[in-house]
PDB file of C-alpha atoms in Angstrom:
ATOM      1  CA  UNK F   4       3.732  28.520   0.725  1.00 84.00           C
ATOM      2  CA  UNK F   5       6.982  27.962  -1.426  1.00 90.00           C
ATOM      3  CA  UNK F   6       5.899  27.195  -5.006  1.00 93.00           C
ATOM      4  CA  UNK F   7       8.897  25.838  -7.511  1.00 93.00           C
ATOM      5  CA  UNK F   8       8.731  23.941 -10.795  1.00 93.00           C
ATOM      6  CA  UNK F   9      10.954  22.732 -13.346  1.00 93.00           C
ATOM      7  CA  UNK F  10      12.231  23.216 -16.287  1.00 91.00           C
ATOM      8  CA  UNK F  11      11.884  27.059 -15.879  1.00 89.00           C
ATOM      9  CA  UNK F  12       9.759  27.080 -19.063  1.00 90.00           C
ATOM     10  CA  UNK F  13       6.883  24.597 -17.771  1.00 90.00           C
ATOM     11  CA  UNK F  14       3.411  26.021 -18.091  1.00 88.00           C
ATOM     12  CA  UNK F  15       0.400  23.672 -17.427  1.00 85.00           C
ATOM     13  CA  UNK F  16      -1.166  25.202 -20.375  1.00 87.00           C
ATOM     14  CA  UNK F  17       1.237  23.493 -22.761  1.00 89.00           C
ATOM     15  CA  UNK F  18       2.836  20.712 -20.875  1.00 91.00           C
ATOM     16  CA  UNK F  19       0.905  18.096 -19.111  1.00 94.00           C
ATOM     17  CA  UNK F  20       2.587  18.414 -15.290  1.00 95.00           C
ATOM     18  CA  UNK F  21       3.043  16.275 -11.848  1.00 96.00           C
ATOM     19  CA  UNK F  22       2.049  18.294  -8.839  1.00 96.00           C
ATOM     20  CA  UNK F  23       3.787  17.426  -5.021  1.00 97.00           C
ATOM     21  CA  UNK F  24       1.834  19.302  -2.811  1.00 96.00           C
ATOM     22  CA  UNK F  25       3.529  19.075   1.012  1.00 95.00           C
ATOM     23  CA  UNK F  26       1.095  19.959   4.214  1.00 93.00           C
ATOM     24  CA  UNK F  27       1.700  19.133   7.615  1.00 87.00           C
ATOM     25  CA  UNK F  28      -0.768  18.833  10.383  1.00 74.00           C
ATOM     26  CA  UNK F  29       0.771  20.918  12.552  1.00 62.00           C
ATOM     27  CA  UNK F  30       1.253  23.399  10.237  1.00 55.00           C
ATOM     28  CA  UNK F  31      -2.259  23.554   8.820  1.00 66.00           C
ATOM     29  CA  UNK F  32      -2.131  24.034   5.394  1.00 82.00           C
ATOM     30  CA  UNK F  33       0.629  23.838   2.632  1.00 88.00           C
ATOM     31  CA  UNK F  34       4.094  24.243   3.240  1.00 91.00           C
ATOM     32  CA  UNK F  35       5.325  23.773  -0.786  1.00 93.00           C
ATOM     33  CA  UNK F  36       4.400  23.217  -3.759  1.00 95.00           C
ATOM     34  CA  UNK F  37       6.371  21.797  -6.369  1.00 96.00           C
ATOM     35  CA  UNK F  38       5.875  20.969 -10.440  1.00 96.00           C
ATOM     36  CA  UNK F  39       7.693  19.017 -12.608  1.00 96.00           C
ATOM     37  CA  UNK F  40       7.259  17.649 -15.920  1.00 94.00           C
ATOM     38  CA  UNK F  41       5.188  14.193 -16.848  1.00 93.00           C
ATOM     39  CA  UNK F  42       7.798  11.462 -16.468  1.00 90.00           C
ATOM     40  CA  UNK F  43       7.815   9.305 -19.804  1.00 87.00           C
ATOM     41  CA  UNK F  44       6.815   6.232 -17.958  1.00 87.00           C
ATOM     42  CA  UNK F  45       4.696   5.738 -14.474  1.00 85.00           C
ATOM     43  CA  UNK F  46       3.393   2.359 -12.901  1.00 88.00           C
ATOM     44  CA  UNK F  47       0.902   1.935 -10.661  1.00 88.00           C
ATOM     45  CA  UNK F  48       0.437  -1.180  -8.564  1.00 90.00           C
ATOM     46  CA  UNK F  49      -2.309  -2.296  -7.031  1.00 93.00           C
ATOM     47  CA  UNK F  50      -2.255  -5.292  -5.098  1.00 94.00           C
ATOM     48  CA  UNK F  51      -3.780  -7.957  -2.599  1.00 94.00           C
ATOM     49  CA  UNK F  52      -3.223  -9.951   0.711  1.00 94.00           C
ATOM     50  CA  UNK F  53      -4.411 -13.294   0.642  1.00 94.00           C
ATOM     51  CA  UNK F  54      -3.921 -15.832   3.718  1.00 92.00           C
ATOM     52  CA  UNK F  55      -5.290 -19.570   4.239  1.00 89.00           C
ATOM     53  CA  UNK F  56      -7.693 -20.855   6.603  1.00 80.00           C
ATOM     54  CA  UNK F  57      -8.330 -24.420   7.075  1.00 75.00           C
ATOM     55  CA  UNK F  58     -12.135 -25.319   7.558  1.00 71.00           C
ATOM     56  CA  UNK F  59     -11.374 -28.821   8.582  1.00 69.00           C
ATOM     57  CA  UNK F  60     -14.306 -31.598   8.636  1.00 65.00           C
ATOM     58  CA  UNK F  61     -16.499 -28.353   8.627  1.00 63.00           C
ATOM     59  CA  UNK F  62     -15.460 -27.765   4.524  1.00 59.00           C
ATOM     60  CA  UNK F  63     -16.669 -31.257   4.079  1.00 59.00           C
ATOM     61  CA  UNK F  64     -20.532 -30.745   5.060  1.00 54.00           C
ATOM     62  CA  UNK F  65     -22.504 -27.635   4.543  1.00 51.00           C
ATOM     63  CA  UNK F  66     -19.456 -25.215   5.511  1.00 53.00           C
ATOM     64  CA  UNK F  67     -19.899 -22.434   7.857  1.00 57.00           C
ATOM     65  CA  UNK F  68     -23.701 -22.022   6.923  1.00 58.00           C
ATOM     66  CA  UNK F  69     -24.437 -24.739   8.076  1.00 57.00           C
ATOM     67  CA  UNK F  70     -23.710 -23.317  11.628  1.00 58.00           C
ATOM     68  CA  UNK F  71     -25.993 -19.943  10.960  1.00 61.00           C
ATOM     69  CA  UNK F  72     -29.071 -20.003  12.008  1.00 60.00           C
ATOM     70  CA  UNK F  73     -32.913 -18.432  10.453  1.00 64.00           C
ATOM     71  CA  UNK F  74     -31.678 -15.078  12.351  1.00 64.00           C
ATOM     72  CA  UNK F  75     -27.776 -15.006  10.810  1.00 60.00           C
ATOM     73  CA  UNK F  76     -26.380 -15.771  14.100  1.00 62.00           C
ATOM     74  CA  UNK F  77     -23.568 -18.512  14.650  1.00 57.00           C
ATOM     75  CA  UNK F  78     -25.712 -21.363  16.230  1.00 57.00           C
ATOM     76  CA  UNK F  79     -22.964 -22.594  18.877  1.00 57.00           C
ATOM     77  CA  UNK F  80     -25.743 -25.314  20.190  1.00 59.00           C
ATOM     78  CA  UNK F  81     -25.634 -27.164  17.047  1.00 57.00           C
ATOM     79  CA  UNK F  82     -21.938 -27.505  16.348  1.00 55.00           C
ATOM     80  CA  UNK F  83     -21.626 -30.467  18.016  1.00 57.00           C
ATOM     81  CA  UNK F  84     -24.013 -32.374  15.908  1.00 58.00           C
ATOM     82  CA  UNK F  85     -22.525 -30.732  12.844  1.00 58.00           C
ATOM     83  CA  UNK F  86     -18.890 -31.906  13.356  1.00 60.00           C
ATOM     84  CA  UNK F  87     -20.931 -35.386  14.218  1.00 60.00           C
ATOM     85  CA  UNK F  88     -22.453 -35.042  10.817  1.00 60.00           C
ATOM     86  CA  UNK F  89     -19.683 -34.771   9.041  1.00 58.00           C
ATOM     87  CA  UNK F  90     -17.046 -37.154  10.747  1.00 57.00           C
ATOM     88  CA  UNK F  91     -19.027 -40.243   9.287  1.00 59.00           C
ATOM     89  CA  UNK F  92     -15.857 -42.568   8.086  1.00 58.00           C
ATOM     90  CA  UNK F  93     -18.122 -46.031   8.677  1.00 59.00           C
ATOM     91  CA  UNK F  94     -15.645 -46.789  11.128  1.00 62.00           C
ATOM     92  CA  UNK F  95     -16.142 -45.550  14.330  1.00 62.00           C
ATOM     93  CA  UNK F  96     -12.308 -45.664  15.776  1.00 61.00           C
ATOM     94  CA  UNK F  97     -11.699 -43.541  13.209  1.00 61.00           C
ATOM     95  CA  UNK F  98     -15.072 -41.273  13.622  1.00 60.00           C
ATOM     96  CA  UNK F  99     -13.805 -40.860  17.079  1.00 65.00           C
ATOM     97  CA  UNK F 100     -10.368 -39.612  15.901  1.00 65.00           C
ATOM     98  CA  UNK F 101     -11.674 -37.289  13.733  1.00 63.00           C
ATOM     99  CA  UNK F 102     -13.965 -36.052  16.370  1.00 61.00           C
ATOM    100  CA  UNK F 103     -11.719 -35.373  18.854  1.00 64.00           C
ATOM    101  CA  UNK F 104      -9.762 -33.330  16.627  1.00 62.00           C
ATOM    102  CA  UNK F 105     -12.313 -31.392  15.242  1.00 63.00           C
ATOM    103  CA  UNK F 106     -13.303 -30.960  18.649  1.00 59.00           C
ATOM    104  CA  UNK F 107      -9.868 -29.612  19.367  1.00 60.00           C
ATOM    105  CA  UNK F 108      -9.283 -27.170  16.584  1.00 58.00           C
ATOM    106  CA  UNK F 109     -13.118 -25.340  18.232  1.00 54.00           C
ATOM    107  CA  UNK F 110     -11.396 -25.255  21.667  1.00 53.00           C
ATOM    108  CA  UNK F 111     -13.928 -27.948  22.752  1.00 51.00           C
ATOM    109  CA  UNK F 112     -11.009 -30.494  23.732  1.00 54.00           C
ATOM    110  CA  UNK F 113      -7.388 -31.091  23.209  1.00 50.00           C
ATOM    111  CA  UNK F 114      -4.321 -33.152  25.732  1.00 50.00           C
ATOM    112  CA  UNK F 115      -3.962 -36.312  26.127  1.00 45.00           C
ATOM    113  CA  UNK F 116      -7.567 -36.791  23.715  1.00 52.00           C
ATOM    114  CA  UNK F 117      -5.638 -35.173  21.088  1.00 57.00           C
ATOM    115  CA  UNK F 118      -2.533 -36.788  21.118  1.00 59.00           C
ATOM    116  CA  UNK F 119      -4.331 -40.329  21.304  1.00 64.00           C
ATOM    117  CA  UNK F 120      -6.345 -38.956  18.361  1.00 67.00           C
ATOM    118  CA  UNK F 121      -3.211 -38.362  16.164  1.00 65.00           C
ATOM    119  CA  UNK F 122      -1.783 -41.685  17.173  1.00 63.00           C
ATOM    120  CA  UNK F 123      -4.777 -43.229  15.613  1.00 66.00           C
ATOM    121  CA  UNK F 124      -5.116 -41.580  12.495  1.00 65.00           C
ATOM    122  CA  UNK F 125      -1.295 -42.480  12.256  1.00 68.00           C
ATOM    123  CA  UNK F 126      -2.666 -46.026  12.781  1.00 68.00           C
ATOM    124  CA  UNK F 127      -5.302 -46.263   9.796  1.00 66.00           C
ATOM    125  CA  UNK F 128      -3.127 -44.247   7.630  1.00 73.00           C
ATOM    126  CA  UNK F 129      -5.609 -41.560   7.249  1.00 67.00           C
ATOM    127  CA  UNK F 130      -4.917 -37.873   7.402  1.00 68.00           C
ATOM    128  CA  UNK F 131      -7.686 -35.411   8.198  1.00 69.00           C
ATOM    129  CA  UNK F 132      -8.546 -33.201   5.139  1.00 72.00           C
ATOM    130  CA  UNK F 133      -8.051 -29.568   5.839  1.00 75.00           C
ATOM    131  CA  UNK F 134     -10.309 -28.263   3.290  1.00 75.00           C
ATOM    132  CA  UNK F 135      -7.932 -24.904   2.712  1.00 83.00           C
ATOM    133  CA  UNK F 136      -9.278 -22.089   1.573  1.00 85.00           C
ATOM    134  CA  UNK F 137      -8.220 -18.321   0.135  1.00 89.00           C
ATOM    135  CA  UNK F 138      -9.071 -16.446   3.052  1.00 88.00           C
ATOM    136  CA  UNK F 139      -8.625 -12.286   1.493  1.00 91.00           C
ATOM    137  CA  UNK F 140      -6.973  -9.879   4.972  1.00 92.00           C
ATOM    138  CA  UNK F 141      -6.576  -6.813   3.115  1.00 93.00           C
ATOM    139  CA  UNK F 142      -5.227  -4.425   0.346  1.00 94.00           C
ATOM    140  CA  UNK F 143      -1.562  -3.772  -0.369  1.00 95.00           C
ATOM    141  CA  UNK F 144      -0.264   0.058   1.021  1.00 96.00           C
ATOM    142  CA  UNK F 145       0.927   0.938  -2.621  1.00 96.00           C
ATOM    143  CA  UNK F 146       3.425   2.778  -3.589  1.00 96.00           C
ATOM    144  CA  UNK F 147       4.253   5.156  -5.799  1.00 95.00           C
ATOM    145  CA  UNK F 148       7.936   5.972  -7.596  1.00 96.00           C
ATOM    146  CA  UNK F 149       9.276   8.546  -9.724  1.00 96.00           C
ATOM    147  CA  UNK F 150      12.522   9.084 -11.435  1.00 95.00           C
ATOM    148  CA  UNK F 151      13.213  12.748 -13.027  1.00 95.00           C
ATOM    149  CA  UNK F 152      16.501  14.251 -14.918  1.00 94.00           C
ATOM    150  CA  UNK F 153      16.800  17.461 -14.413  1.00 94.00           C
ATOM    151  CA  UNK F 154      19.373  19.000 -16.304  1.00 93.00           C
ATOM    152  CA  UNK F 155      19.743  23.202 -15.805  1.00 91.00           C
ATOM    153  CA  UNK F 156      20.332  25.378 -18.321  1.00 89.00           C
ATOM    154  CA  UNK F 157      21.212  28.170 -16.617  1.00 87.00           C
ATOM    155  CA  UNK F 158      22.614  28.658 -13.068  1.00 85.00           C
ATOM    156  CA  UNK F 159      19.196  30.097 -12.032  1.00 89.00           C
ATOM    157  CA  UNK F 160      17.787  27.026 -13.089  1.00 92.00           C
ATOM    158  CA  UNK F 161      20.399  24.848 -10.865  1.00 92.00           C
ATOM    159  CA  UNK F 162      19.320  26.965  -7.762  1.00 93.00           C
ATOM    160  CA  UNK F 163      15.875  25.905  -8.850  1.00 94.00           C
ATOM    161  CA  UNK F 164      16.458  22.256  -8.681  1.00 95.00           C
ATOM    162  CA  UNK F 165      18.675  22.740  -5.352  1.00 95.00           C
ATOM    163  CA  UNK F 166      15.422  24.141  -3.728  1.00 96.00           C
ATOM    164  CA  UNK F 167      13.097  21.548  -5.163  1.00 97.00           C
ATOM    165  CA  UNK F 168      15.817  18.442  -3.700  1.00 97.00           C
ATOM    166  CA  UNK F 169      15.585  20.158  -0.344  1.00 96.00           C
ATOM    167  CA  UNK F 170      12.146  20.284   0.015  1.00 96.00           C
ATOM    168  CA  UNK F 171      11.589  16.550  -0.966  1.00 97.00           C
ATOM    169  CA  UNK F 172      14.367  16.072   1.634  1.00 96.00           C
ATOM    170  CA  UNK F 173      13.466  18.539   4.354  1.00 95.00           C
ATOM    171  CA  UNK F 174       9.601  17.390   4.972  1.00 95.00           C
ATOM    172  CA  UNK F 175      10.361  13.494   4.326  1.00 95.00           C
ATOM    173  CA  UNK F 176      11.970  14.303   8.206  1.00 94.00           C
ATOM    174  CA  UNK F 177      10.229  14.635  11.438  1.00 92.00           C
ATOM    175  CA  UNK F 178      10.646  17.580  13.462  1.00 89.00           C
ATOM    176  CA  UNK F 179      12.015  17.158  17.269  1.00 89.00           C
ATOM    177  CA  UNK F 180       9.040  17.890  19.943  1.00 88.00           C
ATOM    178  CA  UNK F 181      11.199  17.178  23.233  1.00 89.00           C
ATOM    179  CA  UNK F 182      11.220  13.263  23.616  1.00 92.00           C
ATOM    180  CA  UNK F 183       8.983  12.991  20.547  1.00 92.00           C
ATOM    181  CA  UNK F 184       9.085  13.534  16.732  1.00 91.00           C
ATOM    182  CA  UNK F 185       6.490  15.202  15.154  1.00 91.00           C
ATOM    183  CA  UNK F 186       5.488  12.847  11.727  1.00 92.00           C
ATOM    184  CA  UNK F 187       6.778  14.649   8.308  1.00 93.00           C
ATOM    185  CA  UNK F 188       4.529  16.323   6.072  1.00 94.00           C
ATOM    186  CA  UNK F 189       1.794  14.290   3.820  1.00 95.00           C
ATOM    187  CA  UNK F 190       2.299  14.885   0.049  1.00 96.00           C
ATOM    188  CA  UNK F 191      -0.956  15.319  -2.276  1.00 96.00           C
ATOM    189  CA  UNK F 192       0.045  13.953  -5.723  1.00 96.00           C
ATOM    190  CA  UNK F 193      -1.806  14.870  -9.290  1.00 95.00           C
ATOM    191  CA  UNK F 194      -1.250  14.628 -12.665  1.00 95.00           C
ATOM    192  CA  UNK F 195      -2.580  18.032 -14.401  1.00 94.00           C
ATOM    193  CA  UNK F 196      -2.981  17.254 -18.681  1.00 93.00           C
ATOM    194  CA  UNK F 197      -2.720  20.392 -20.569  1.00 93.00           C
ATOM    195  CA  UNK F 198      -4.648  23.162 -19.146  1.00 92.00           C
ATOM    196  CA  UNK F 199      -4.604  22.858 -15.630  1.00 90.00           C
ATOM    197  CA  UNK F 200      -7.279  20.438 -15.006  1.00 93.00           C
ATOM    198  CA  UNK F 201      -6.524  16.427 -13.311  1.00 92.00           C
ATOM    199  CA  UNK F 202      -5.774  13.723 -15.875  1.00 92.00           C
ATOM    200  CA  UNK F 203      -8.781  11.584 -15.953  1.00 91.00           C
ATOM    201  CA  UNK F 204      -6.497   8.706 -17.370  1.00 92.00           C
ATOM    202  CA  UNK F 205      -4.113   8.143 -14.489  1.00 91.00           C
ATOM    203  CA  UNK F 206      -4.759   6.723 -11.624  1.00 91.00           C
ATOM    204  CA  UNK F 207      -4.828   9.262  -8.855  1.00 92.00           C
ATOM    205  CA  UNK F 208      -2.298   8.597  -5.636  1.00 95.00           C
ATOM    206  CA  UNK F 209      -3.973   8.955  -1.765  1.00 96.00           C
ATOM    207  CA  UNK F 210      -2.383  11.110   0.562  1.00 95.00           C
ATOM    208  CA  UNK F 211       1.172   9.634   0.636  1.00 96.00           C
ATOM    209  CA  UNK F 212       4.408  10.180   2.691  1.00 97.00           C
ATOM    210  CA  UNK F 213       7.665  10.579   1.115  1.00 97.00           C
ATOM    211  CA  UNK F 214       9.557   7.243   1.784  1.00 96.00           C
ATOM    212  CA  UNK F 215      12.968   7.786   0.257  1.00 96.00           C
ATOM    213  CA  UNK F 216      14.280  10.863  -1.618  1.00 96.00           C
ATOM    214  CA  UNK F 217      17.831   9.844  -4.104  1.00 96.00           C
ATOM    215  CA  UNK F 218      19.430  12.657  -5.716  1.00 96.00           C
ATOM    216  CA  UNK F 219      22.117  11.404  -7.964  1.00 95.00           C
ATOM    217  CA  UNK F 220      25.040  14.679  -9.229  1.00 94.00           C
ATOM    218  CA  UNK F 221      26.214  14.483 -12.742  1.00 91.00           C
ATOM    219  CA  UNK F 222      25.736  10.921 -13.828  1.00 88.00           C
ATOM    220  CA  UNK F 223      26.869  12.028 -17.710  1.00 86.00           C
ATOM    221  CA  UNK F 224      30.260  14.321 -16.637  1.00 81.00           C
ATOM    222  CA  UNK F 225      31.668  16.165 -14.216  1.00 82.00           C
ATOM    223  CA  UNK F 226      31.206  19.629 -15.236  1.00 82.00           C
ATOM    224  CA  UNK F 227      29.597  22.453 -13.360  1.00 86.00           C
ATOM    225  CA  UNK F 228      28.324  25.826 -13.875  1.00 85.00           C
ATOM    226  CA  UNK F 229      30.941  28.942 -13.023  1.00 85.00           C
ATOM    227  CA  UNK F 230      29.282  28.872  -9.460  1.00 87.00           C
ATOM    228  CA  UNK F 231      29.922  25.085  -8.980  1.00 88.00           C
ATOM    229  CA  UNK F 232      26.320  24.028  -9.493  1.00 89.00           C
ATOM    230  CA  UNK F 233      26.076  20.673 -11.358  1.00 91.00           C
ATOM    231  CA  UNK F 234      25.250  20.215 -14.601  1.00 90.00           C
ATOM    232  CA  UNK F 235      22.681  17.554 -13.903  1.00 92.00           C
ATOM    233  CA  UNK F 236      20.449  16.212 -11.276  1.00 95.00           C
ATOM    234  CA  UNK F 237      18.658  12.783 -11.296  1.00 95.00           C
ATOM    235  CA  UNK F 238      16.247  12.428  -8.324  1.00 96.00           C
ATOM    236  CA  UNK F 239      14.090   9.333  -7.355  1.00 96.00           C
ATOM    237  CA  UNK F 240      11.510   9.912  -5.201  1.00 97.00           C
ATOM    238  CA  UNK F 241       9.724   6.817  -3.337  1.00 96.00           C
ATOM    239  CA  UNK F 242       5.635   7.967  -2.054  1.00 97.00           C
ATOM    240  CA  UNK F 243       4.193   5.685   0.187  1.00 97.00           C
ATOM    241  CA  UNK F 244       0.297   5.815   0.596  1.00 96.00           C
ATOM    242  CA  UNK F 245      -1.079   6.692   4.560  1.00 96.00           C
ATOM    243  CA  UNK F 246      -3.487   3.600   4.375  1.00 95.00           C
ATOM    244  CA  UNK F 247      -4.505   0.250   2.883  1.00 95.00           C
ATOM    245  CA  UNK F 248      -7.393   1.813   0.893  1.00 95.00           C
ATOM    246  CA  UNK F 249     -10.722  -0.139   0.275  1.00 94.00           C
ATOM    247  CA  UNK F 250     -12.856  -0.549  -2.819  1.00 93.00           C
ATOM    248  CA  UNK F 251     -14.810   3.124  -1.785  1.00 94.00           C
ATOM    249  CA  UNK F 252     -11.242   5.010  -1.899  1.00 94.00           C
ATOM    250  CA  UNK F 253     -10.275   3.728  -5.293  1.00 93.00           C
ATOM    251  CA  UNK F 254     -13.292   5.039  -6.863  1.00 92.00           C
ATOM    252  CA  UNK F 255     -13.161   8.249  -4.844  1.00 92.00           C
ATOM    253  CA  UNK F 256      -9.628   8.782  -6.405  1.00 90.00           C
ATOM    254  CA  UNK F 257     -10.717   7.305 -10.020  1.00 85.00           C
ATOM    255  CA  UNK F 258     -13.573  10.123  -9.931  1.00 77.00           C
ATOM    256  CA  UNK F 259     -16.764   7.266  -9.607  1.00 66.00           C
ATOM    257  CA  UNK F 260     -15.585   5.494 -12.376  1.00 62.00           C
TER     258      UNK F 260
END
């Protein structure tokens, strides 16, 4: 496995570190591993998918439970009389109406009912309440983003930051399999304080692949080393998380906490 770091000087026993670790399955194991110095400034987002769902006539009596039965199984028999329950306007055009619709939305009607049920509501200037709910689908895939200057002091140090570049770059491909592409390595992220051990304060990534890779040549000047190395590197780096994680992963990551 290809190990690299930078600046030249970092040790995790004085300088708290970010660690890319690259593996791919075919592989079997790690293909590089690469340190760098704590940016000044990370942000982690975490964040939420949220949908609606109309409960209809439904919201307006006992909801859904009223529909379960003793056993906490969905009592089809007595839907009917629920939706009859709750469509009680006091006038019974208008219960009708309502009926038919909510008949409709369960797949219990629908045509030419339907339509004549919409022309009647039109007719007494009523509108069916939809009762709308939040209705949660799922975590966010986060993502994760770093930005790092890397300025070499030496040429030595400029071939180190040309190697690190091309290894973010080489395994954020897929490798060519015939007709198919084989997916491009996973990345294991962690932030080491001093010593060596994980930083309990940051949140830890999931197994993430490497979205987009930026390296930017001598933003400052235009001068080089003798060889022609630049000066300066800034690279970006855009992680992606494998999964939507649940409540379980987070605290796996966050150590039970």
């Amino acid at each position: 496995m290809a190990t690299y770091r930078f600046p030249s000087n970092l040790v995790t026993d004085k300088h708290n570190t970010v660690t890319f670790t690259a593996f791919t399955e075919a592989g079997g194991g790690s293909v590089t591993e690469i340190s760098l110095y704590m940016p000044p400034t990370m942000a982690v987002s975490d964040g939420a998918s949220y949908g609606s769902l109309d409960l209809g006539i439904i919201g307006s009596g006992g909801g859904i439970e009223s529909l379960i039965d003793e056993e906490g199984k969905l009592d089809t028999s007595g839907l009917k009389q629920s939706l009859n329950d709750a469509a009680n306007t006091g006038d019974n055009t208008l219960n009708s109406a309502v009926l038919a619709k909510a008949f409709s939305n369960f797949g219990l009607g629908g045509g030419v009912g339907d339509r004549v049920s919409d022309l009647v509501l039109q007719n007494k200037g009523k509108a069916i309440n939809p009762n709308t709910v939040l209705q949660y689908t799922n975590s966010e895939i986060r993502q994760h983003n770093f930005t790092f200057k890397m300025v070499a002091e030496s040429a030595e140090e400029a071939v180190s930051i040309r190697s690190i570049v091309n290894s973010f770059r080489k395994y954020m491909y897929g490798v060519k399999d015939g007709i198919t592409l084989e997916y491009p390595a996973k990345w294991q992220i962690q932030f080491l304080k001093i010593g060596g051990d994980r930083n309990p304060f940051l949140p830890e990534p999931y197994t993430c692949f490497l979205e987009s890779c930026q390296a930017t040549y001598n933003t400052s000047s235009g001068l080089t080393h003798a060889d022609g190395s630049p000066i300066e590197v800034d690279v970006t780096l855009a992680f992606r998380e494998v999964k939507a994680l649940s409540r379980t992963d987070i605290v796996a990551l966050d150590g039970g906490a």
